Short mmCIF file of C-alpha atoms and ligand atoms in Angstrom, two decimals:
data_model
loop_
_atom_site.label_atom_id
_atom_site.label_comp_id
_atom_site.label_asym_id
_atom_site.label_seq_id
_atom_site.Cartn_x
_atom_site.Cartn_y
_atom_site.Cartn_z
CA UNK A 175 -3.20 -1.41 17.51
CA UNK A 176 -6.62 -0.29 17.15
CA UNK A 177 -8.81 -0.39 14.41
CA UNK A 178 -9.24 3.20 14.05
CA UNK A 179 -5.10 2.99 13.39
CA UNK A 180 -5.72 1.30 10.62
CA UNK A 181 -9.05 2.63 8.94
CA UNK A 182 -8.60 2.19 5.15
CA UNK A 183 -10.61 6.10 5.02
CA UNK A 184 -8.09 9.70 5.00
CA UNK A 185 -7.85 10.84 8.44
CA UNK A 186 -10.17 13.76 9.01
CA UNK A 187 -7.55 16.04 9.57
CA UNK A 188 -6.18 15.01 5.61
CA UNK A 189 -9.59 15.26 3.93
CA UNK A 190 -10.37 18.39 5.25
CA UNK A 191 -7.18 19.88 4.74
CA UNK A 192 -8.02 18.46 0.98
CA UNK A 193 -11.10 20.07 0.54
CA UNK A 194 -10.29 23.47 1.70
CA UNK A 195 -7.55 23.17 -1.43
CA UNK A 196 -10.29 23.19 -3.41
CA UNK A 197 -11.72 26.03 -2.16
CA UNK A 198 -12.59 28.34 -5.02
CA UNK A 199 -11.47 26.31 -7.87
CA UNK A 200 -14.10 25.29 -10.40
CA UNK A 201 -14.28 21.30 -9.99
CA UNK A 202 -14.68 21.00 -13.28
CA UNK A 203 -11.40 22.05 -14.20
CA UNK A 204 -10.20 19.41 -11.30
CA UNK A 205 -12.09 17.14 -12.63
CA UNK A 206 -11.06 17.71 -16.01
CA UNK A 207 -7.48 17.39 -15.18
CA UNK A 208 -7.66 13.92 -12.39
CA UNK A 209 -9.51 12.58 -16.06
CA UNK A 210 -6.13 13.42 -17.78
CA UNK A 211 -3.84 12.41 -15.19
CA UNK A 212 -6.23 8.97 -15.15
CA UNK A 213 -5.84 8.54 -18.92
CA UNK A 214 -2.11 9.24 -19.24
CA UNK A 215 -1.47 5.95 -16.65
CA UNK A 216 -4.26 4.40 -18.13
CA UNK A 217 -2.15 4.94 -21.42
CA UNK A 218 1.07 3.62 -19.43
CA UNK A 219 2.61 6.81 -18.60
CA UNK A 220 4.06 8.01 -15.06
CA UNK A 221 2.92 11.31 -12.58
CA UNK A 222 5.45 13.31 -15.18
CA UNK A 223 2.26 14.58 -16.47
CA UNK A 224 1.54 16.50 -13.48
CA UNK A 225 2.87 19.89 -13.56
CA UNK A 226 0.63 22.11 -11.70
CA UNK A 227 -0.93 23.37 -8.59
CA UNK A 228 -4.38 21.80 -9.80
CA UNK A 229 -2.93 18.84 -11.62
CA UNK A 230 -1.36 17.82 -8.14
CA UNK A 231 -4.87 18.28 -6.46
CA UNK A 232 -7.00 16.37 -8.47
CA UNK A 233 -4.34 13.60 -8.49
CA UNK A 234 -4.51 13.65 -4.63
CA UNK A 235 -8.02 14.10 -4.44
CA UNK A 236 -9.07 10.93 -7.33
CA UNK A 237 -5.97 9.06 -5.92
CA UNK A 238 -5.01 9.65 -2.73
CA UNK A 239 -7.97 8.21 -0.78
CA UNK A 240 -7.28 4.65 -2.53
CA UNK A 241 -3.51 4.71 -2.15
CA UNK A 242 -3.84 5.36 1.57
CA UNK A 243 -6.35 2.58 1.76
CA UNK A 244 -3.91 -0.04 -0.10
CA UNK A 245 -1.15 0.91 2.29
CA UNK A 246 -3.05 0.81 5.26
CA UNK A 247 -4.48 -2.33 4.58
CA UNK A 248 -0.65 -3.62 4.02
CA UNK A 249 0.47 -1.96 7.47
CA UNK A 250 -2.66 -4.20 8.80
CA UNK A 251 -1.24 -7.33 7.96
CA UNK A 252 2.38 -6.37 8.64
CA UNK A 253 1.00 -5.42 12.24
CA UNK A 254 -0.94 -8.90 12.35
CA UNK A 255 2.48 -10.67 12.08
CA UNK A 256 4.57 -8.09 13.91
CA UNK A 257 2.15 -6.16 16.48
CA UNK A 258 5.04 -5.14 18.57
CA UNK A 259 6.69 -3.42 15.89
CA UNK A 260 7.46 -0.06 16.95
CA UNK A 261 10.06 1.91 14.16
CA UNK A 262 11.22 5.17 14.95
CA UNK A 263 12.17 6.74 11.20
CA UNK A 264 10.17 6.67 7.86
CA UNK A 265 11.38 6.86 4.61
CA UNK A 266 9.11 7.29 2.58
CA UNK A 267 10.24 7.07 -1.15
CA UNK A 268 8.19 8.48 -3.99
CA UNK A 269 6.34 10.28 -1.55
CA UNK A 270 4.10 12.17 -4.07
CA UNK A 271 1.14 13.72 -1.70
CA UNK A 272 2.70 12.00 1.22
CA UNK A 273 0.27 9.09 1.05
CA UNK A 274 2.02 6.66 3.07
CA UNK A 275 3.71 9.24 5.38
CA UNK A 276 0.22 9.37 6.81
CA UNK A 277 -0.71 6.15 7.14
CA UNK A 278 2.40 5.05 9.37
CA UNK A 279 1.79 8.19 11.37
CA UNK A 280 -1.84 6.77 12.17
CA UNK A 281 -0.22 3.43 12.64
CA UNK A 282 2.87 3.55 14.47
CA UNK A 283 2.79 6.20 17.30
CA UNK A 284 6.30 5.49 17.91
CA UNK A 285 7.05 7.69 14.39
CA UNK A 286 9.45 10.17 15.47
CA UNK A 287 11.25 11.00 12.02
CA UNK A 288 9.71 11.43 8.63
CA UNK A 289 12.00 11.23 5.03
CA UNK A 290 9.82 11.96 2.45
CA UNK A 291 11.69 11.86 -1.07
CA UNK A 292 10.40 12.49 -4.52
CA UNK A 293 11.02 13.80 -7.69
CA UNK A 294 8.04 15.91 -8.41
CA UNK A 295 7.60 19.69 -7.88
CA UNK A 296 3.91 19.84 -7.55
CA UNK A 297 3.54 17.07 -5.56
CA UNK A 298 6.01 17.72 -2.76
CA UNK A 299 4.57 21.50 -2.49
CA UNK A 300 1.25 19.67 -2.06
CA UNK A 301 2.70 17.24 0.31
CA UNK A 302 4.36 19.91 2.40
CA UNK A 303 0.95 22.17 2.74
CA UNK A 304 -0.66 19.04 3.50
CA UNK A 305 1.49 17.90 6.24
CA UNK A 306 2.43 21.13 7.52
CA UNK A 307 -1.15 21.39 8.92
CA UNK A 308 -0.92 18.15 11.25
CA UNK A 309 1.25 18.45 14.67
CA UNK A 310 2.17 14.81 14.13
CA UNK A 311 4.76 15.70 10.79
CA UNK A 312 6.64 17.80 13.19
CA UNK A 313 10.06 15.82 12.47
CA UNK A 314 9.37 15.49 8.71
CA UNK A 315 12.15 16.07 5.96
CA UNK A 316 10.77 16.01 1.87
CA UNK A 317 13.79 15.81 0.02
CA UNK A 318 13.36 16.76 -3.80
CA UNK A 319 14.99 15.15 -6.43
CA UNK A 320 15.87 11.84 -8.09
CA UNK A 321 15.00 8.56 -5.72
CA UNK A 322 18.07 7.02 -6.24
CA UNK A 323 20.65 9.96 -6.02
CA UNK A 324 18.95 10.89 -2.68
CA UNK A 325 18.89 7.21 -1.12
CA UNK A 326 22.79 7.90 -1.39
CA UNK A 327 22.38 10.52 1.05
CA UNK A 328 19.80 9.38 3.53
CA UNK A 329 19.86 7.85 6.68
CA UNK A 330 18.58 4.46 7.51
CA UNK A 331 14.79 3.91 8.41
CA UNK A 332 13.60 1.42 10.63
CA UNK A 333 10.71 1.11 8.05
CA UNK A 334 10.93 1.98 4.38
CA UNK A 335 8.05 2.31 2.02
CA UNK A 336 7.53 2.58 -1.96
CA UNK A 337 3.79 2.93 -2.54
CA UNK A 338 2.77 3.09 -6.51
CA UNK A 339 6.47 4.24 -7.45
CA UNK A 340 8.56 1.47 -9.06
CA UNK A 341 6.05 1.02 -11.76
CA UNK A 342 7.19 4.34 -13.29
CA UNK A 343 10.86 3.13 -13.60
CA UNK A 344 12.54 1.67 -16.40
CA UNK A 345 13.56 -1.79 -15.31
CA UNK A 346 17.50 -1.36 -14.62
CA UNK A 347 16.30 1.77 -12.56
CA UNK A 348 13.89 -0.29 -10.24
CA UNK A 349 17.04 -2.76 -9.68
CA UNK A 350 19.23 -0.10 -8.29
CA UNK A 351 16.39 1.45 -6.56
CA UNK A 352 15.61 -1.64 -4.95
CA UNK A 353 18.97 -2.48 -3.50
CA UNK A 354 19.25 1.33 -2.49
CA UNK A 355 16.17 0.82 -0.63
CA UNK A 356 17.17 -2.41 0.60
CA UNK A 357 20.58 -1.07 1.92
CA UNK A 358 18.73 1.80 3.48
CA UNK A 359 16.12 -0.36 5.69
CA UNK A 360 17.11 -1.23 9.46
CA UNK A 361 14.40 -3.35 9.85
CA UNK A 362 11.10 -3.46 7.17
CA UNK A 363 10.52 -2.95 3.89
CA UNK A 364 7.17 -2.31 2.17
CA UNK A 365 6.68 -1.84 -1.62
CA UNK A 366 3.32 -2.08 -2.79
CA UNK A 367 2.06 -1.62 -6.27
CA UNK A 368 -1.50 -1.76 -8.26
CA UNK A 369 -2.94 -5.61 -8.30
CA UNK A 370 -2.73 -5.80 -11.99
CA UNK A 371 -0.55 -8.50 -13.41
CA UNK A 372 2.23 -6.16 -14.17
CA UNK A 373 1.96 -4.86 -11.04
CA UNK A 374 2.79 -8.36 -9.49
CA UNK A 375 5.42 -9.04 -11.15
CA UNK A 376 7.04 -6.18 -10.36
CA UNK A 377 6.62 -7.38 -6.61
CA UNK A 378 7.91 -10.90 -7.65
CA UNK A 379 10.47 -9.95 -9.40
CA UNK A 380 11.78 -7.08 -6.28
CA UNK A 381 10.79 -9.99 -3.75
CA UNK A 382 13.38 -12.30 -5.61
CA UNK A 383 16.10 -9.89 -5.94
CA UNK A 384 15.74 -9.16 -2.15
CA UNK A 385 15.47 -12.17 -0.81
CA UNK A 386 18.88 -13.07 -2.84
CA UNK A 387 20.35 -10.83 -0.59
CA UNK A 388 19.30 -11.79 2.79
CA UNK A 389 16.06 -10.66 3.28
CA UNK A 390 13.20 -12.36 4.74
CA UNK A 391 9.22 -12.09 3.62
CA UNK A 392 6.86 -11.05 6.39
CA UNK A 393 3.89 -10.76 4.44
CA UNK A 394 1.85 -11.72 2.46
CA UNK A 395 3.79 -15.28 1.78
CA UNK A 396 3.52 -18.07 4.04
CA UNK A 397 7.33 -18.62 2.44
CA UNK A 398 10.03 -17.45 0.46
CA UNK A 399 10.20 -19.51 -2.59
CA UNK A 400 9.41 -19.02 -5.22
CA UNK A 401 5.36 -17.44 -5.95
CA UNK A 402 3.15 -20.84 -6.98
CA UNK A 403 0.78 -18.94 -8.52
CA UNK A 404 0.72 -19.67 -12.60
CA UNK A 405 -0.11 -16.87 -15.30
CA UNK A 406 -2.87 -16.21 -15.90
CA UNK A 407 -3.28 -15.95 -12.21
CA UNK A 408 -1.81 -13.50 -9.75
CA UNK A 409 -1.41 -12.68 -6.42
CA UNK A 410 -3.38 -9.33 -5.06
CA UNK A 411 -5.74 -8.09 -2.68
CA UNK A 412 -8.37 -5.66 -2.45
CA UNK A 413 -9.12 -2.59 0.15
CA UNK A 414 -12.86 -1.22 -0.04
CA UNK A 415 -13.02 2.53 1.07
CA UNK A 416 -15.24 5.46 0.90
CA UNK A 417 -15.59 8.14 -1.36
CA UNK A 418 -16.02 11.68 -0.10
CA UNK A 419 -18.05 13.92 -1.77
CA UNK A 420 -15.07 16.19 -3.32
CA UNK A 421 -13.84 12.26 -4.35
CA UNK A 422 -16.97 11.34 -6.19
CA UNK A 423 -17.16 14.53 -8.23
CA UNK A 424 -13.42 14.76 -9.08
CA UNK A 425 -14.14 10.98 -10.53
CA UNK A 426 -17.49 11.84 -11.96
CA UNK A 427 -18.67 8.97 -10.01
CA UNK A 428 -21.32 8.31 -8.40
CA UNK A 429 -21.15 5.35 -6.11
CA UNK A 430 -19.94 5.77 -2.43
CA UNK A 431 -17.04 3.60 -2.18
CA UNK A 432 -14.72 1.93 -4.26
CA UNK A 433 -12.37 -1.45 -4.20
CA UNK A 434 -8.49 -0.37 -4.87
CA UNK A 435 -6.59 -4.15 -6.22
CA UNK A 436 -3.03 -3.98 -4.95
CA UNK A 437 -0.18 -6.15 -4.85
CA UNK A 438 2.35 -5.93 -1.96
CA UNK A 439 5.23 -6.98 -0.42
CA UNK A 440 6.54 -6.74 3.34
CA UNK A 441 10.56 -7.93 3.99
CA UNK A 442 12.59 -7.74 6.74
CA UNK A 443 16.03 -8.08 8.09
CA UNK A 444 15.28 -10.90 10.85
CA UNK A 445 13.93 -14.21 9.83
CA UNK A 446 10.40 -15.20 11.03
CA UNK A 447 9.05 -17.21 12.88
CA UNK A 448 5.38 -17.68 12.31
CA UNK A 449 3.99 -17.95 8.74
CA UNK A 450 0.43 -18.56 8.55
CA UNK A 451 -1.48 -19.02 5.91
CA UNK A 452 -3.05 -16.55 3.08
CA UNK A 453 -6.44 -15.96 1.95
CA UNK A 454 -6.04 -15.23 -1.70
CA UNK A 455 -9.70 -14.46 -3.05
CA UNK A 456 -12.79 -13.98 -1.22
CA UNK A 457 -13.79 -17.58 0.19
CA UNK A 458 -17.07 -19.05 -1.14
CA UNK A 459 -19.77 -19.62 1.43
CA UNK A 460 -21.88 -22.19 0.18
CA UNK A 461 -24.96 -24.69 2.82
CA UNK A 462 -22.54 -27.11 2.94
CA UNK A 463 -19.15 -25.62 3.18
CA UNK A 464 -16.57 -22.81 2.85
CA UNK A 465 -14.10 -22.85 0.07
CA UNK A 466 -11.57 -20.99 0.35
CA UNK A 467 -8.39 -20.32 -1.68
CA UNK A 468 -4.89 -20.75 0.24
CA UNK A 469 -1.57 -19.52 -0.10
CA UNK A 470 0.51 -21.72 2.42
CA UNK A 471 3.62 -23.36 3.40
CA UNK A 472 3.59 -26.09 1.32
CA UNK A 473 2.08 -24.27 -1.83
CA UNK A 474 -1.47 -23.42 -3.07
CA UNK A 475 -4.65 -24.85 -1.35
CA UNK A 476 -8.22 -25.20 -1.49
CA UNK A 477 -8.87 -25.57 2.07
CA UNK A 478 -13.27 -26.48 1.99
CA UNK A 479 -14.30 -26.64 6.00
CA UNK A 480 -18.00 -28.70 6.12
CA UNK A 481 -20.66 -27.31 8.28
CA UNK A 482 -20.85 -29.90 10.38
CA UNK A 483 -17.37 -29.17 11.53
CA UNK A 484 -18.97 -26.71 13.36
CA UNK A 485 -16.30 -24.81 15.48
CA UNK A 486 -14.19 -24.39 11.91
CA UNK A 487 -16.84 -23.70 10.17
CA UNK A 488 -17.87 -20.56 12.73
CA UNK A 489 -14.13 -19.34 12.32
CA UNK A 490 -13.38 -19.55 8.61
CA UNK A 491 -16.73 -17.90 8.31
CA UNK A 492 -14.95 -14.66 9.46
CA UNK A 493 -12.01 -15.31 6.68
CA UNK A 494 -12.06 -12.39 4.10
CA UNK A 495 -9.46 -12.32 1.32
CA UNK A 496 -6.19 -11.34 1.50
CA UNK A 497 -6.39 -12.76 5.49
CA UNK A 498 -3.55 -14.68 7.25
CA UNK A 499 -5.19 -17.81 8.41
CA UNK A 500 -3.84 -20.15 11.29
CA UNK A 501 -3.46 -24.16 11.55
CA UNK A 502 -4.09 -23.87 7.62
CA UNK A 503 -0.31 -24.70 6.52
C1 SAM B 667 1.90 7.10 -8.42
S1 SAM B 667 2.78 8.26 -7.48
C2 SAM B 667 2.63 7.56 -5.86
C3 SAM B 667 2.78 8.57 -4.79
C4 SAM B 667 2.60 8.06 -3.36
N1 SAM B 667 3.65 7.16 -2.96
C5 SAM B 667 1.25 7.43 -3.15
O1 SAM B 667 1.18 6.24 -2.88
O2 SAM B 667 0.24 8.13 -3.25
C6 SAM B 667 4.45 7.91 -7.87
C7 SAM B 667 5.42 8.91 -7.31
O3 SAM B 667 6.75 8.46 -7.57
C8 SAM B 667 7.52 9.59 -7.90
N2 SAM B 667 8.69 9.14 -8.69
C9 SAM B 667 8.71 8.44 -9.83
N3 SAM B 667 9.98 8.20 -10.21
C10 SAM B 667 10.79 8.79 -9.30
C11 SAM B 667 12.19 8.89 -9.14
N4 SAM B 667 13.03 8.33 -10.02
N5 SAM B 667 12.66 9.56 -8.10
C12 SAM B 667 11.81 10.13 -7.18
N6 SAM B 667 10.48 10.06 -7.27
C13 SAM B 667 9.96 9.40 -8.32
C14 SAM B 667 6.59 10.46 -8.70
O4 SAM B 667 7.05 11.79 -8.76
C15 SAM B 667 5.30 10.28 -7.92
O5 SAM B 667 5.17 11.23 -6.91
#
């Protein structure tokens, strides 16, 4: 695993497929439309609201590039605990642009197969011109329709991912879809969602129902009880990634980069082995010492490593939240 594997930034194949989509259309009206899209799930609604050619392009274009960073940054740590992880088949569920498709095809060479399924029109014609321009999607299938129904049908998947989806489902809904995608997974199952505090529980409340039925947390826990963290506190993590040009203008923004807060979840079928510790916010360097918030075996931790301990003090100086950390359980 290299680190170019796991850049948080769209392949350049991706963004340049992107921009020549927006080839002769008037940003503005892209623009105009990522705004609405923003508002409606600002607002609380779902991707129902886009319908269109151009509403699915300015959602990938103000979205896409911070999805694919949150989901790379959770195949990072699922790699750290599981380099030699090697699946075969994707399914990727609520595929929209095909976000996450491409981010396991940077990561995991060994992708043969690609399910995509999703419910949207727009999106999976996106998807498909998208993918259809990269050699890699050669064995790719985008099933359209409703999640569950089409989990019924599909095959298994060594490694199963639901980036951003089961926030749009009513909560019965995101039970049945859970165990679907449970029952579907060989191996791994990822399911990551925004880092706000509804986002987290969603990921709680999925990692509970899961591990109920026999599955086993990879990352981020250093455990499977229950989460120690106490409202008004919750657990997420944050990717920093570029903005392209066509991003910036799409936002109307004007800075460079931005941080994308996401919550995740990585379960498998095998127990394991190893479970280091977690960085859960970004440690504070001070003269004397590093502080730096813990998620570990036995439960939150403050772990503070004085200079003058100076071999721990050169290590924990590399720590950067949402790390696993060693020795630190
Ligand atoms: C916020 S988008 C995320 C797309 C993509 N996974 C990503 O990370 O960029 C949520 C996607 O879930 C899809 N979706 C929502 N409910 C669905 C359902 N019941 N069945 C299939 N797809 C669904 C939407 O159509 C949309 O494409």
């Amino acid at each position: 695993m290299t680190e170019k594997m796991v850049s948080p930034d769209l392949p350049a194949e991706l963004k340049a497929a992107l921009d020549a989509k927006l080839e002769g259309l008037s940003r503005h009206d892209v623009a105009v439309r990522a705004a609405a899209i923003s508002k409606t799930y600002r607002d609380g609604g779902t991707s129902s609201a886009i319908r269109s050619d151009t509403d699915a392009l300015a959602y990938a274009l103000a979205r896409m590039p911070a999805t694919y960073a949150a989901v790379s940054a959770c195949l990072k740590a699922l790699l750290q605990a599981r380099p030699d992880f090697a699946p075969e088949r994707l399914l990727d569920v609520g595929a929209g642009p095909g976000t996450a498709s491409w981010v396991a095809g940077e990561a995991f060479p060994s992708l043969q197969s690609f399910g995509l399924l999703d419910a949207n029109p727009a999106l999976r014609t996106l998807a498909l011109e998208l993918l259809h321009g990269s050699t890699r999607f050669a064995g790719l299938h985008y099933d359209a329709g409703d999640a569950r129904a089409l989990l019924e049908k599909a095959e298994t998947a060594d490694l199963v991912v639901a980036s951003y989806l089961i926030g749009e489902l009513g909560e019965a809904e995101r039970n049945s879809l859970t165990e679907a995608m449970w029952a579907k997974t060989r191996d791994t199952l990822m399911v990551i969602e925004p880092g706000t505090p509804a986002g987290y529980a969603r990921i709680i409340a999925l990692r509970a129902q899961l591990i109920a039925s026999g599955a086993h947390v990879l990352v981020p826990c250093p455990h499977e009880r229950p989460c120690p963290l106490v409202s008004p506190d919750w657990c997420h993590f944050s990717q920093r990634l570029a903005r392209s040009r066509a991003h910036k203008q799409v936002k109307g923004a004007e800075v460079p980069f931005e941080d994308e807060r996401f919550s995740y979840v990585v379960l498998t079928r095998e127990p394991v082995a190893d479970h280091p510790s977690r960085v859960l916010a970004q440690p504070a360097v001070g003269k004397a010492e590093i502080s730096a918030k813990l998620c570990t075996q036995g439960g939150l931790a403050l772990a503070k490593v004085a200079r003058r301990d100076r071999q721990a003090y050169a290590e924990a100086r590399h720590w950067r939240w949402g790390d696993a950390v060693v020795g630190k359980s």
